[in-house]
Amino acid sequence: MRGKSVLGAVALVVLGILFGAVLVSGFGWVKPGLADVKLGADKSPVMPNAELNNFSQAFIEVSEKVTPSIVQINVVAEAKKGQGFDFFPFGDMDGSPKESEGSGSGIIISNDGYILTNNHVVENAKRVEVILNDRRKFEAKVIGTDPLTDLGVIKINATNLPAAYLGNSDGLKVGQWVMAIGNPLSLSSTVTAGIISALNRGSLRLINDSYGVENFIQTDAVINPGNSGGALVDLNGAVIGVNTAIATRTGTYIGYGFAIPINLAQTVAKDLIANGKVSRGYIGVQIREVDAALAKSLGLSRPTGVIIEKVVEGGSASDADIKKGDVILKIDGKEVNAPNTLQSHVAGKSAGSKVVLTIWRDNKEIERTVTLKPRGDDNVAVKDNSDRPEKEDNSSSEQIKLENIGLTLRNLKADELKKYKLDNGVFIADVKPYSLAYDQGLGRGLVITRADRKDVSTVADIEKIFKSSKGRAVLLEVADNQGNSRYVGIEIPD
């Protein structure tokens, strides 16, 4: 027994020595002192780069210098359908919306309190509150709005404000770095960065008016509800756009945002401050982009310009010998390749201003000087044919099918001519899906009134023209039952 006790004691001593060795070894069982704690590697994986640091510093400086010029705008307004993606309706106990509340952003454009924002932010406003970057709050007055450009100007009673520097949006390039500064999702003073991903972006249908000006800067800098009215700036800190909208299926950012070019915004803002409204001039035409087939049918070497489909009677264009079917190639020497290019240029001009149009007519270029007039009703005059003599009824059973084009045509009855308010034409009875006619936007129910600049009254007329035009494009003029007409170019296969 005694021997076993001795052995046990020796074993305990040995275990104690071993346990102590483990505690002071590298197994981490002894808690180190604060000075002994070392985290991370000894050096960064990439050596410091002066160019990269300077690039980063540009973003930092722009954020610091421009953010004080951007304000948050809180608005209570009359509820209105389609008010904008920055607003949320609220109403009575029965759930019917009476008012809407929302927040947007604004750009200080003068040190005495004028602020540029979007029309949809302050439209129908009952109360407007402005919160500055230093957290001061002011009640604001709406000076004026321009729904056709979605711009507005408000004013607060303050002095010595940090006005933003307004740059030049005409010199922008796709791929250029930009920053969006605003107050998205009620998060004040948020800065995001990206590039200009497209210029002169139109046809977004954000402005529900045929005279609406959509000529946006497209960017992948993140823009969300609340950014509206905020600034898009370059890396020099110059404001080059007013953030306005996003492309989204969810209501929040999924890829692209859109900003109004600052050159247009400045022109509108000056008019609103001086007059409370925009005294804009108009040419008085309805236009459409020229595609490849239309260009070929018009004798143009490439798709360029916009074709005039209607001229307002008594408007600026009609007074300047501008005709339906003319193609506007340039305005004041600037090439025009889309309707919004022309619209945005004219939007910066006041009534009474002159513009020079370069026009393609009868296979040659001509120039016309147009004195812009203010917008009236601008209803395109439609000839009233109600009192014209009845025409003989073309046999409605006479019908042709043009398989190579994808068109089925038939003659019009006299009562149909009267319904369409036309003197002549051939009815499109059917269009084959994915055919040449289908691709050019022709559809059942339209009437072809002219082909190759000649009036057509029967299917025989148009068949003759098509047969003699194989291998080239033919210019068609088509009308709908609402009195609207447009031009279409269609290539006739050999």
GROMACS .gro file of C-alpha atoms in nm:
model
  494
    1MET     CA    1   0.000   0.000   0.000
    2ARG     CA    2   0.274   0.236   0.098
    3GLY     CA    3   0.456   0.174  -0.231
    4LYS     CA    4   0.140   0.242  -0.428
    5SER     CA    5   0.092   0.574  -0.248
    6VAL     CA    6   0.443   0.683  -0.336
    7LEU     CA    7   0.395   0.588  -0.698
    8GLY     CA    8   0.066   0.780  -0.708
    9ALA     CA    9   0.228   1.089  -0.566
   10VAL     CA   10   0.511   1.074  -0.820
   11ALA     CA   11   0.257   1.036  -1.101
   12LEU     CA   12   0.067   1.343  -0.985
   13VAL     CA   13   0.389   1.548  -0.979
   14VAL     CA   14   0.479   1.437  -1.330
   15LEU     CA   15   0.128   1.523  -1.458
   16GLY     CA   16   0.148   1.863  -1.294
   17ILE     CA   17   0.480   1.936  -1.461
   18LEU     CA   18   0.344   1.829  -1.798
   19PHE     CA   19   0.022   2.031  -1.753
   20GLY     CA   20   0.221   2.339  -1.665
   21ALA     CA   21   0.436   2.292  -1.975
   22VAL     CA   22   0.122   2.276  -2.188
   23LEU     CA   23  -0.013   2.596  -2.035
   24VAL     CA   24   0.299   2.793  -2.119
   25SER     CA   25   0.340   2.638  -2.461
   26GLY     CA   26   0.188   2.759  -2.792
   27PHE     CA   27  -0.146   2.581  -2.740
   28GLY     CA   28  -0.310   2.913  -2.646
   29TRP     CA   29  -0.426   2.816  -2.303
   30VAL     CA   30  -0.256   3.109  -2.136
   31LYS     CA   31  -0.438   3.441  -2.195
   32PRO     CA   32  -0.184   3.683  -2.350
   33GLY     CA   33  -0.147   4.041  -2.238
   34LEU     CA   34  -0.294   4.323  -2.452
   35ALA     CA   35   0.052   4.422  -2.574
   36ASP     CA   36   0.112   4.066  -2.695
   37VAL     CA   37  -0.201   4.053  -2.914
   38LYS     CA   38  -0.110   4.066  -3.286
   39LEU     CA   39  -0.370   4.043  -3.562
   40GLY     CA   40  -0.341   4.025  -3.941
   41ALA     CA   41  -0.046   3.999  -4.178
   42ASP     CA   42   0.270   4.205  -4.155
   43LYS     CA   43   0.207   4.406  -4.475
   44SER     CA   44  -0.070   4.484  -4.727
   45PRO     CA   45  -0.094   4.251  -5.029
   46VAL     CA   46  -0.069   4.548  -5.269
   47MET     CA   47   0.184   4.825  -5.231
   48PRO     CA   48   0.042   5.180  -5.204
   49ASN     CA   49  -0.022   5.337  -5.545
   50ALA     CA   50  -0.016   5.715  -5.580
   51GLU     CA   51  -0.245   5.718  -5.884
   52LEU     CA   52  -0.508   5.504  -5.713
   53ASN     CA   53  -0.490   5.718  -5.400
   54ASN     CA   54  -0.536   6.034  -5.607
   55PHE     CA   55  -0.834   5.875  -5.785
   56SER     CA   56  -0.992   5.790  -5.451
   57GLN     CA   57  -0.916   6.137  -5.320
   58ALA     CA   58  -1.119   6.290  -5.605
   59PHE     CA   59  -1.432   6.110  -5.482
   60ILE     CA   60  -1.361   6.214  -5.125
   61GLU     CA   61  -1.315   6.582  -5.211
   62VAL     CA   62  -1.622   6.598  -5.434
   63SER     CA   63  -1.832   6.439  -5.159
   64GLU     CA   64  -1.706   6.687  -4.901
   65LYS     CA   65  -1.743   6.995  -5.121
   66VAL     CA   66  -2.074   6.923  -5.297
   67THR     CA   67  -2.281   6.754  -5.024
   68PRO     CA   68  -2.346   7.086  -4.839
   69SER     CA   69  -2.515   7.216  -5.159
   70ILE     CA   70  -2.771   6.932  -5.164
   71VAL     CA   71  -3.087   6.955  -4.951
   72GLN     CA   72  -3.361   6.721  -4.844
   73ILE     CA   73  -3.715   6.821  -4.940
   74ASN     CA   74  -4.019   6.691  -4.750
   75VAL     CA   75  -4.354   6.752  -4.915
   76VAL     CA   76  -4.723   6.709  -4.836
   77ALA     CA   77  -4.922   6.735  -5.157
   78GLU     CA   78  -5.262   6.667  -5.303
   79ALA     CA   79  -5.281   6.302  -5.399
   80LYS     CA   80  -5.243   6.256  -5.773
   81LYS     CA   81  -5.226   5.942  -5.982
   82GLY     CA   82  -4.876   5.883  -6.114
   83GLN     CA   83  -4.725   6.151  -5.890
   84GLY     CA   84  -4.378   6.001  -5.890
   85PHE     CA   85  -4.177   5.727  -5.731
   86ASP     CA   86  -4.084   5.943  -5.429
   87PHE     CA   87  -4.440   5.970  -5.293
   88PHE     CA   88  -4.671   5.759  -5.079
   89PRO     CA   89  -5.048   5.829  -5.053
   90PHE     CA   90  -5.249   5.848  -4.732
   91GLY     CA   91  -5.614   5.930  -4.680
   92ASP     CA   92  -5.939   5.897  -4.488
   93MET     CA   93  -6.067   5.606  -4.284
   94ASP     CA   94  -6.231   5.462  -4.595
   95GLY     CA   95  -5.888   5.421  -4.749
   96SER     CA   96  -5.933   5.678  -5.024
   97PRO     CA   97  -5.611   5.879  -5.070
   98LYS     CA   98  -5.655   6.252  -5.010
   99GLU     CA   99  -5.295   6.359  -4.979
  100SER     CA  100  -4.953   6.218  -5.045
  101GLU     CA  101  -4.631   6.268  -4.860
  102GLY     CA  102  -4.282   6.207  -4.976
  103SER     CA  103  -3.929   6.327  -4.978
  104GLY     CA  104  -3.690   6.426  -5.249
  105SER     CA  105  -3.373   6.621  -5.296
  106GLY     CA  106  -3.277   6.962  -5.424
  107ILE     CA  107  -2.972   7.156  -5.541
  108ILE     CA  108  -2.895   7.501  -5.400
  109ILE     CA  109  -2.844   7.718  -5.710
  110SER     CA  110  -2.808   8.060  -5.545
  111ASN     CA  111  -2.672   8.172  -5.210
  112ASP     CA  112  -2.997   8.357  -5.134
  113GLY     CA  113  -3.215   8.045  -5.128
  114TYR     CA  114  -3.323   7.931  -5.475
  115ILE     CA  115  -3.328   7.552  -5.501
  116LEU     CA  116  -3.362   7.339  -5.815
  117THR     CA  117  -3.557   7.012  -5.793
  118ASN     CA  118  -3.803   6.797  -5.990
  119ASN     CA  119  -4.156   6.902  -6.076
  120HIS     CA  120  -4.287   6.568  -5.952
  121VAL     CA  121  -4.133   6.635  -5.610
  122VAL     CA  122  -4.319   6.964  -5.548
  123GLU     CA  123  -4.617   6.938  -5.784
  124ASN     CA  124  -4.949   7.023  -5.611
  125ALA     CA  125  -4.758   7.082  -5.285
  126LYS     CA  126  -4.952   7.204  -4.983
  127ARG     CA  127  -4.644   7.225  -4.765
  128VAL     CA  128  -4.274   7.210  -4.852
  129GLU     CA  129  -4.000   7.172  -4.592
  130VAL     CA  130  -3.629   7.198  -4.672
  131ILE     CA  131  -3.361   7.046  -4.450
  132LEU     CA  132  -3.008   7.171  -4.511
  133ASN     CA  133  -2.697   6.960  -4.472
  134ASP     CA  134  -2.626   7.137  -4.140
  135ARG     CA  135  -2.974   7.017  -4.022
  136ARG     CA  136  -3.141   7.360  -4.028
  137LYS     CA  137  -3.505   7.348  -4.143
  138PHE     CA  138  -3.698   7.599  -4.353
  139GLU     CA  139  -4.046   7.628  -4.497
  140ALA     CA  140  -4.016   7.672  -4.874
  141LYS     CA  141  -4.225   7.845  -5.140
  142VAL     CA  142  -4.275   7.694  -5.485
  143ILE     CA  143  -4.156   7.954  -5.736
  144GLY     CA  144  -4.256   7.765  -6.048
  145THR     CA  145  -4.267   7.425  -6.216
  146ASP     CA  146  -4.230   7.294  -6.569
  147PRO     CA  147  -4.404   6.958  -6.618
  148LEU     CA  148  -4.267   6.919  -6.973
  149THR     CA  149  -3.911   6.885  -6.839
  150ASP     CA  150  -4.006   6.764  -6.487
  151LEU     CA  151  -3.821   7.055  -6.327
  152GLY     CA  152  -3.918   7.297  -6.051
  153VAL     CA  153  -3.769   7.578  -5.843
  154ILE     CA  154  -3.843   7.649  -5.477
  155LYS     CA  155  -3.717   7.926  -5.246
  156ILE     CA  156  -3.626   7.949  -4.878
  157ASN     CA  157  -3.554   8.264  -4.678
  158ALA     CA  158  -3.186   8.219  -4.608
  159THR     CA  159  -2.857   8.382  -4.704
  160ASN     CA  160  -2.494   8.279  -4.750
  161LEU     CA  161  -2.592   7.933  -4.867
  162PRO     CA  162  -2.336   7.709  -5.043
  163ALA     CA  163  -2.455   7.727  -5.405
  164ALA     CA  164  -2.346   7.439  -5.627
  165TYR     CA  165  -2.125   7.491  -5.930
  166LEU     CA  166  -2.326   7.418  -6.246
  167GLY     CA  167  -2.120   7.256  -6.521
  168ASN     CA  168  -2.165   7.195  -6.893
  169SER     CA  169  -2.363   6.885  -6.989
  170ASP     CA  170  -2.295   6.924  -7.363
  171GLY     CA  171  -1.943   6.784  -7.333
  172LEU     CA  172  -2.025   6.463  -7.148
  173LYS     CA  173  -1.891   6.127  -7.265
  174VAL     CA  174  -2.015   5.772  -7.217
  175GLY     CA  175  -1.786   5.598  -6.967
  176GLN     CA  176  -1.716   5.916  -6.768
  177TRP     CA  177  -1.716   5.876  -6.389
  178VAL     CA  178  -2.000   6.052  -6.206
  179MET     CA  179  -2.147   6.067  -5.857
  180ALA     CA  180  -2.510   6.091  -5.747
  181ILE     CA  181  -2.571   6.294  -5.431
  182GLY     CA  182  -2.909   6.310  -5.260
  183ASN     CA  183  -3.133   6.173  -4.988
  184PRO     CA  184  -3.261   5.832  -5.104
  185LEU     CA  185  -3.505   5.636  -4.888
  186SER     CA  186  -3.496   5.925  -4.636
  187LEU     CA  187  -3.124   5.860  -4.575
  188SER     CA  188  -2.970   6.206  -4.575
  189SER     CA  189  -2.652   6.296  -4.762
  190THR     CA  190  -2.595   5.973  -4.950
  191VAL     CA  191  -2.326   5.954  -5.218
  192THR     CA  192  -2.306   5.684  -5.486
  193ALA     CA  193  -2.072   5.651  -5.782
  194GLY     CA  194  -2.079   5.504  -6.129
  195ILE     CA  195  -2.031   5.597  -6.491
  196ILE     CA  196  -2.237   5.761  -6.762
  197SER     CA  197  -2.375   5.458  -6.942
  198ALA     CA  198  -2.567   5.640  -7.218
  199LEU     CA  199  -2.653   5.991  -7.337
  200ASN     CA  200  -2.960   6.141  -7.504
  201ARG     CA  201  -3.180   5.864  -7.366
  202GLY     CA  202  -3.541   5.923  -7.464
  203SER     CA  203  -3.869   5.740  -7.522
  204LEU     CA  204  -3.894   5.644  -7.154
  205ARG     CA  205  -4.250   5.781  -7.139
  206LEU     CA  206  -4.186   5.941  -6.802
  207ILE     CA  207  -4.357   6.263  -6.913
  208ASN     CA  208  -4.714   6.209  -7.024
  209ASP     CA  209  -4.731   6.483  -7.287
  210SER     CA  210  -4.652   6.478  -7.658
  211TYR     CA  211  -4.439   6.790  -7.602
  212GLY     CA  212  -4.254   6.635  -7.306
  213VAL     CA  213  -3.875   6.665  -7.326
  214GLU     CA  214  -3.697   6.337  -7.254
  215ASN     CA  215  -3.326   6.362  -7.323
  216PHE     CA  216  -3.171   6.198  -7.020
  217ILE     CA  217  -2.822   6.117  -6.901
  218GLN     CA  218  -2.823   5.747  -6.809
  219THR     CA  219  -2.599   5.632  -6.524
  220ASP     CA  220  -2.536   5.322  -6.318
  221ALA     CA  221  -2.467   5.533  -6.008
  222VAL     CA  222  -2.731   5.411  -5.763
  223ILE     CA  223  -3.047   5.626  -5.761
  224ASN     CA  224  -3.345   5.540  -5.540
  225PRO     CA  225  -3.672   5.704  -5.431
  226GLY     CA  226  -3.575   6.028  -5.258
  227ASN     CA  227  -3.285   6.096  -5.495
  228SER     CA  228  -3.516   6.290  -5.728
  229GLY     CA  229  -3.398   6.648  -5.762
  230GLY     CA  230  -3.050   6.567  -5.636
  231ALA     CA  231  -2.726   6.623  -5.821
  232LEU     CA  232  -2.532   6.416  -6.069
  233VAL     CA  233  -2.177   6.555  -6.057
  234ASP     CA  234  -1.848   6.492  -6.232
  235LEU     CA  235  -1.514   6.440  -6.057
  236ASN     CA  236  -1.450   6.816  -6.062
  237GLY     CA  237  -1.757   6.866  -5.844
  238ALA     CA  238  -1.958   7.030  -6.124
  239VAL     CA  239  -2.329   6.949  -6.135
  240ILE     CA  240  -2.396   6.803  -6.479
  241GLY     CA  241  -2.746   6.664  -6.422
  242VAL     CA  242  -3.057   6.658  -6.202
  243ASN     CA  243  -3.140   6.304  -6.090
  244THR     CA  244  -3.496   6.224  -6.189
  245ALA     CA  245  -3.594   5.860  -6.233
  246ILE     CA  246  -3.488   5.497  -6.233
  247ALA     CA  247  -3.547   5.196  -6.454
  248THR     CA  248  -3.711   4.945  -6.223
  249ARG     CA  249  -3.964   4.667  -6.189
  250THR     CA  250  -3.949   4.672  -5.810
  251GLY     CA  251  -3.975   5.043  -5.722
  252THR     CA  252  -3.610   5.059  -5.620
  253TYR     CA  253  -3.279   5.059  -5.803
  254ILE     CA  254  -3.199   4.760  -6.025
  255GLY     CA  255  -2.944   4.898  -6.266
  256TYR     CA  256  -2.991   5.241  -6.424
  257GLY     CA  257  -3.087   5.591  -6.325
  258PHE     CA  258  -3.167   5.896  -6.535
  259ALA     CA  259  -3.079   6.262  -6.495
  260ILE     CA  260  -3.188   6.580  -6.675
  261PRO     CA  261  -2.887   6.756  -6.838
  262ILE     CA  262  -2.793   7.065  -6.639
  263ASN     CA  263  -2.777   7.292  -6.946
  264LEU     CA  264  -3.149   7.237  -7.003
  265ALA     CA  265  -3.219   7.262  -6.629
  266GLN     CA  266  -3.039   7.598  -6.605
  267THR     CA  267  -3.244   7.747  -6.888
  268VAL     CA  268  -3.569   7.631  -6.728
  269ALA     CA  269  -3.464   7.750  -6.381
  270LYS     CA  270  -3.380   8.101  -6.506
  271ASP     CA  271  -3.720   8.129  -6.673
  272LEU     CA  272  -3.902   8.005  -6.363
  273ILE     CA  273  -3.717   8.247  -6.134
  274ALA     CA  274  -3.768   8.545  -6.368
  275ASN     CA  275  -4.126   8.475  -6.482
  276GLY     CA  276  -4.271   8.200  -6.263
  277LYS     CA  277  -4.325   7.995  -6.581
  278VAL     CA  278  -4.140   7.885  -6.893
  279SER     CA  279  -4.197   8.094  -7.205
  280ARG     CA  280  -4.094   7.819  -7.444
  281GLY     CA  281  -4.099   7.837  -7.822
  282TYR     CA  282  -4.223   7.561  -8.050
  283ILE     CA  283  -4.160   7.461  -8.410
  284GLY     CA  284  -4.509   7.315  -8.447
  285VAL     CA  285  -4.440   6.973  -8.596
  286GLN     CA  286  -4.492   6.609  -8.510
  287ILE     CA  287  -4.180   6.404  -8.580
  288ARG     CA  288  -4.048   6.049  -8.580
  289GLU     CA  289  -3.705   5.888  -8.600
  290VAL     CA  290  -3.581   5.776  -8.942
  291ASP     CA  291  -3.494   5.406  -8.951
  292ALA     CA  292  -3.291   5.220  -9.215
  293ALA     CA  293  -3.582   5.129  -9.443
  294LEU     CA  294  -3.731   5.478  -9.422
  295ALA     CA  295  -3.392   5.635  -9.497
  296LYS     CA  296  -3.354   5.415  -9.805
  297SER     CA  297  -3.701   5.507  -9.929
  298LEU     CA  298  -3.619   5.877  -9.888
  299GLY     CA  299  -3.289   5.858 -10.075
  300LEU     CA  300  -3.073   5.914  -9.766
  301SER     CA  301  -2.735   5.741  -9.756
  302ARG     CA  302  -2.784   5.637  -9.393
  303PRO     CA  303  -3.050   5.653  -9.121
  304THR     CA  304  -3.034   6.008  -8.989
  305GLY     CA  305  -3.267   6.290  -8.895
  306VAL     CA  306  -3.633   6.297  -8.798
  307ILE     CA  307  -3.920   6.295  -9.045
  308ILE     CA  308  -4.206   6.544  -9.012
  309GLU     CA  309  -4.537   6.358  -9.004
  310LYS     CA  310  -4.763   6.653  -8.923
  311VAL     CA  311  -4.735   7.029  -8.942
  312VAL     CA  312  -4.943   7.254  -8.716
  313GLU     CA  313  -5.149   7.491  -8.927
  314GLY     CA  314  -5.046   7.850  -8.851
  315GLY     CA  315  -4.747   7.732  -8.648
  316SER     CA  316  -4.381   7.827  -8.682
  317ALA     CA  317  -4.300   7.549  -8.928
  318SER     CA  318  -4.588   7.620  -9.164
  319ASP     CA  319  -4.487   7.987  -9.175
  320ALA     CA  320  -4.131   7.888  -9.270
  321ASP     CA  321  -4.218   7.666  -9.570
  322ILE     CA  322  -4.160   7.341  -9.383
  323LYS     CA  323  -4.369   7.055  -9.513
  324LYS     CA  324  -4.499   6.718  -9.412
  325GLY     CA  325  -4.250   6.455  -9.531
  326ASP     CA  326  -3.945   6.680  -9.485
  327VAL     CA  327  -3.658   6.530  -9.284
  328ILE     CA  328  -3.485   6.755  -9.030
  329LEU     CA  329  -3.115   6.666  -9.042
  330LYS     CA  330  -2.972   6.946  -8.825
  331ILE     CA  331  -3.081   7.226  -8.597
  332ASP     CA  332  -2.843   7.522  -8.564
  333GLY     CA  333  -2.572   7.302  -8.714
  334LYS     CA  334  -2.621   7.023  -8.457
  335GLU     CA  335  -2.697   6.682  -8.605
  336VAL     CA  336  -3.040   6.543  -8.518
  337ASN     CA  337  -3.076   6.165  -8.497
  338ALA     CA  338  -3.373   6.128  -8.263
  339PRO     CA  339  -3.685   6.330  -8.176
  340ASN     CA  340  -3.559   6.405  -7.823
  341THR     CA  341  -3.241   6.565  -7.962
  342LEU     CA  342  -3.452   6.819  -8.150
  343GLN     CA  343  -3.696   6.863  -7.860
  344SER     CA  344  -3.426   6.928  -7.601
  345HIS     CA  345  -3.256   7.187  -7.822
  346VAL     CA  346  -3.583   7.371  -7.883
  347ALA     CA  347  -3.677   7.340  -7.514
  348GLY     CA  348  -3.386   7.569  -7.433
  349LYS     CA  349  -3.521   7.843  -7.661
  350SER     CA  350  -3.779   8.107  -7.578
  351ALA     CA  351  -4.071   8.210  -7.798
  352GLY     CA  352  -3.945   8.461  -8.053
  353SER     CA  353  -3.605   8.293  -8.087
  354LYS     CA  354  -3.486   8.179  -8.431
  355VAL     CA  355  -3.345   7.838  -8.520
  356VAL     CA  356  -3.195   7.721  -8.848
  357LEU     CA  357  -3.311   7.382  -8.974
  358THR     CA  358  -3.121   7.178  -9.231
  359ILE     CA  359  -3.384   6.978  -9.418
  360TRP     CA  360  -3.380   6.688  -9.664
  361ARG     CA  361  -3.640   6.737  -9.936
  362ASP     CA  362  -3.656   6.593 -10.288
  363ASN     CA  363  -3.311   6.431 -10.255
  364LYS     CA  364  -3.129   6.747 -10.158
  365GLU     CA  365  -3.047   6.955  -9.849
  366ILE     CA  366  -3.211   7.293  -9.798
  367GLU     CA  367  -3.214   7.537  -9.505
  368ARG     CA  368  -3.506   7.711  -9.340
  369THR     CA  369  -3.498   7.971  -9.061
  370VAL     CA  370  -3.783   7.926  -8.815
  371THR     CA  371  -3.906   8.186  -8.565
  372LEU     CA  372  -4.038   7.990  -8.267
  373LYS     CA  373  -4.390   8.064  -8.152
  374PRO     CA  374  -4.543   8.003  -7.807
  375ARG     CA  375  -4.747   7.691  -7.767
  376GLY     CA  376  -5.116   7.728  -7.839
  377ASP     CA  377  -5.359   7.443  -7.862
  378ASP     CA  378  -5.129   7.305  -8.132
  379ASN     CA  379  -5.398   7.078  -8.264
  380VAL     CA  380  -5.296   6.950  -8.602
  381ALA     CA  381  -5.553   7.058  -8.855
  382VAL     CA  382  -5.741   6.763  -8.996
  383LYS     CA  383  -5.932   6.821  -9.313
  384ASP     CA  384  -6.307   6.779  -9.262
  385ASN     CA  385  -6.436   6.563  -9.542
  386SER     CA  386  -6.792   6.535  -9.417
  387ASP     CA  387  -6.929   6.749  -9.701
  388ARG     CA  388  -6.729   6.597  -9.987
  389PRO     CA  389  -6.917   6.412 -10.259
  390GLU     CA  390  -6.960   6.040 -10.209
  391LYS     CA  391  -6.714   5.831 -10.408
  392GLU     CA  392  -6.808   5.522 -10.595
  393ASP     CA  393  -6.782   5.213 -10.383
  394ASN     CA  394  -6.466   5.022 -10.472
  395SER     CA  395  -6.543   4.653 -10.459
  396SER     CA  396  -6.446   4.554 -10.106
  397SER     CA  397  -6.403   4.198 -10.225
  398GLU     CA  398  -6.102   4.303 -10.432
  399GLN     CA  399  -5.813   4.194 -10.216
  400ILE     CA  400  -5.449   4.104 -10.267
  401LYS     CA  401  -5.198   3.918 -10.053
  402LEU     CA  402  -4.835   4.023 -10.080
  403GLU     CA  403  -4.658   3.723  -9.928
  404ASN     CA  404  -4.302   3.854  -9.965
  405ILE     CA  405  -4.394   4.163  -9.759
  406GLY     CA  406  -4.652   4.007  -9.529
  407LEU     CA  407  -4.943   4.235  -9.623
  408THR     CA  408  -5.302   4.160  -9.710
  409LEU     CA  409  -5.470   4.464  -9.866
  410ARG     CA  410  -5.823   4.541  -9.980
  411ASN     CA  411  -6.006   4.834 -10.133
  412LEU     CA  412  -6.196   5.073  -9.909
  413LYS     CA  413  -6.571   5.128  -9.923
  414ALA     CA  414  -6.704   5.480  -9.960
  415ASP     CA  415  -6.840   5.485  -9.604
  416GLU     CA  416  -6.499   5.373  -9.474
  417LEU     CA  417  -6.329   5.660  -9.655
  418LYS     CA  418  -6.574   5.896  -9.487
  419LYS     CA  419  -6.511   5.736  -9.147
  420TYR     CA  420  -6.134   5.781  -9.188
  421LYS     CA  421  -6.187   6.132  -9.335
  422LEU     CA  422  -5.981   6.039  -9.641
  423ASP     CA  423  -6.016   6.092 -10.014
  424ASN     CA  424  -5.826   5.779 -10.106
  425GLY     CA  425  -5.646   5.481  -9.961
  426VAL     CA  426  -5.605   5.105  -9.938
  427PHE     CA  427  -5.702   4.915  -9.621
  428ILE     CA  428  -5.456   4.684  -9.444
  429ALA     CA  429  -5.668   4.376  -9.378
  430ASP     CA  430  -5.394   4.163  -9.223
  431VAL     CA  431  -5.024   4.163  -9.139
  432LYS     CA  432  -4.825   3.843  -9.112
  433PRO     CA  433  -4.634   3.818  -8.781
  434TYR     CA  434  -4.258   3.878  -8.806
  435SER     CA  435  -4.283   3.983  -9.171
  436LEU     CA  436  -4.124   4.293  -9.327
  437ALA     CA  437  -4.452   4.482  -9.280
  438TYR     CA  438  -4.480   4.365  -8.919
  439ASP     CA  439  -4.123   4.477  -8.842
  440GLN     CA  440  -4.202   4.827  -8.972
  441GLY     CA  441  -4.499   4.866  -8.738
  442LEU     CA  442  -4.777   4.818  -8.992
  443GLY     CA  443  -5.092   4.666  -8.852
  444ARG     CA  444  -5.446   4.569  -8.937
  445GLY     CA  445  -5.683   4.868  -8.955
  446LEU     CA  446  -5.435   5.118  -9.096
  447VAL     CA  447  -5.488   5.273  -9.439
  448ILE     CA  448  -5.209   5.329  -9.693
  449THR     CA  449  -5.286   5.662  -9.862
  450ARG     CA  450  -4.967   5.716 -10.060
  451ALA     CA  451  -4.691   5.490 -10.191
  452ASP     CA  452  -4.369   5.613 -10.352
  453ARG     CA  453  -4.511   5.969 -10.318
  454LYS     CA  454  -4.818   5.882 -10.526
  455ASP     CA  455  -5.181   5.865 -10.413
  456VAL     CA  456  -5.323   5.511 -10.407
  457SER     CA  457  -5.695   5.435 -10.429
  458THR     CA  458  -5.707   5.065 -10.516
  459VAL     CA  459  -5.506   4.754 -10.450
  460ALA     CA  460  -5.412   4.759 -10.819
  461ASP     CA  461  -5.243   5.097 -10.769
  462ILE     CA  462  -5.024   4.976 -10.488
  463GLU     CA  463  -4.951   4.639 -10.648
  464LYS     CA  464  -4.820   4.818 -10.958
  465ILE     CA  465  -4.593   5.039 -10.748
  466PHE     CA  466  -4.455   4.745 -10.550
  467LYS     CA  467  -4.387   4.541 -10.865
  468SER     CA  468  -4.189   4.826 -11.019
  469SER     CA  469  -3.992   4.884 -10.698
  470LYS     CA  470  -3.828   4.545 -10.645
  471GLY     CA  471  -3.490   4.570 -10.481
  472ARG     CA  472  -3.546   4.915 -10.336
  473ALA     CA  473  -3.739   5.076 -10.051
  474VAL     CA  474  -4.078   5.240 -10.095
  475LEU     CA  475  -4.204   5.531  -9.884
  476LEU     CA  476  -4.557   5.472  -9.754
  477GLU     CA  477  -4.789   5.718  -9.587
  478VAL     CA  478  -5.038   5.547  -9.357
  479ALA     CA  479  -5.332   5.682  -9.156
  480ASP     CA  480  -5.541   5.553  -8.867
  481ASN     CA  481  -5.906   5.615  -8.781
  482GLN     CA  482  -5.812   5.893  -8.538
  483GLY     CA  483  -5.681   6.121  -8.811
  484ASN     CA  484  -5.314   6.048  -8.736
  485SER     CA  485  -5.074   5.973  -9.018
  486ARG     CA  486  -4.712   5.867  -9.036
  487TYR     CA  487  -4.444   5.763  -9.282
  488VAL     CA  488  -4.306   5.411  -9.315
  489GLY     CA  489  -4.024   5.284  -9.532
  490ILE     CA  490  -4.050   4.926  -9.652
  491GLU     CA  491  -3.797   4.734  -9.859
  492ILE     CA  492  -3.941   4.537 -10.151
  493PRO     CA  493  -3.758   4.206 -10.205
  494ASP     CA  494  -3.632   4.120 -10.554
   0.00000   0.00000   0.00000
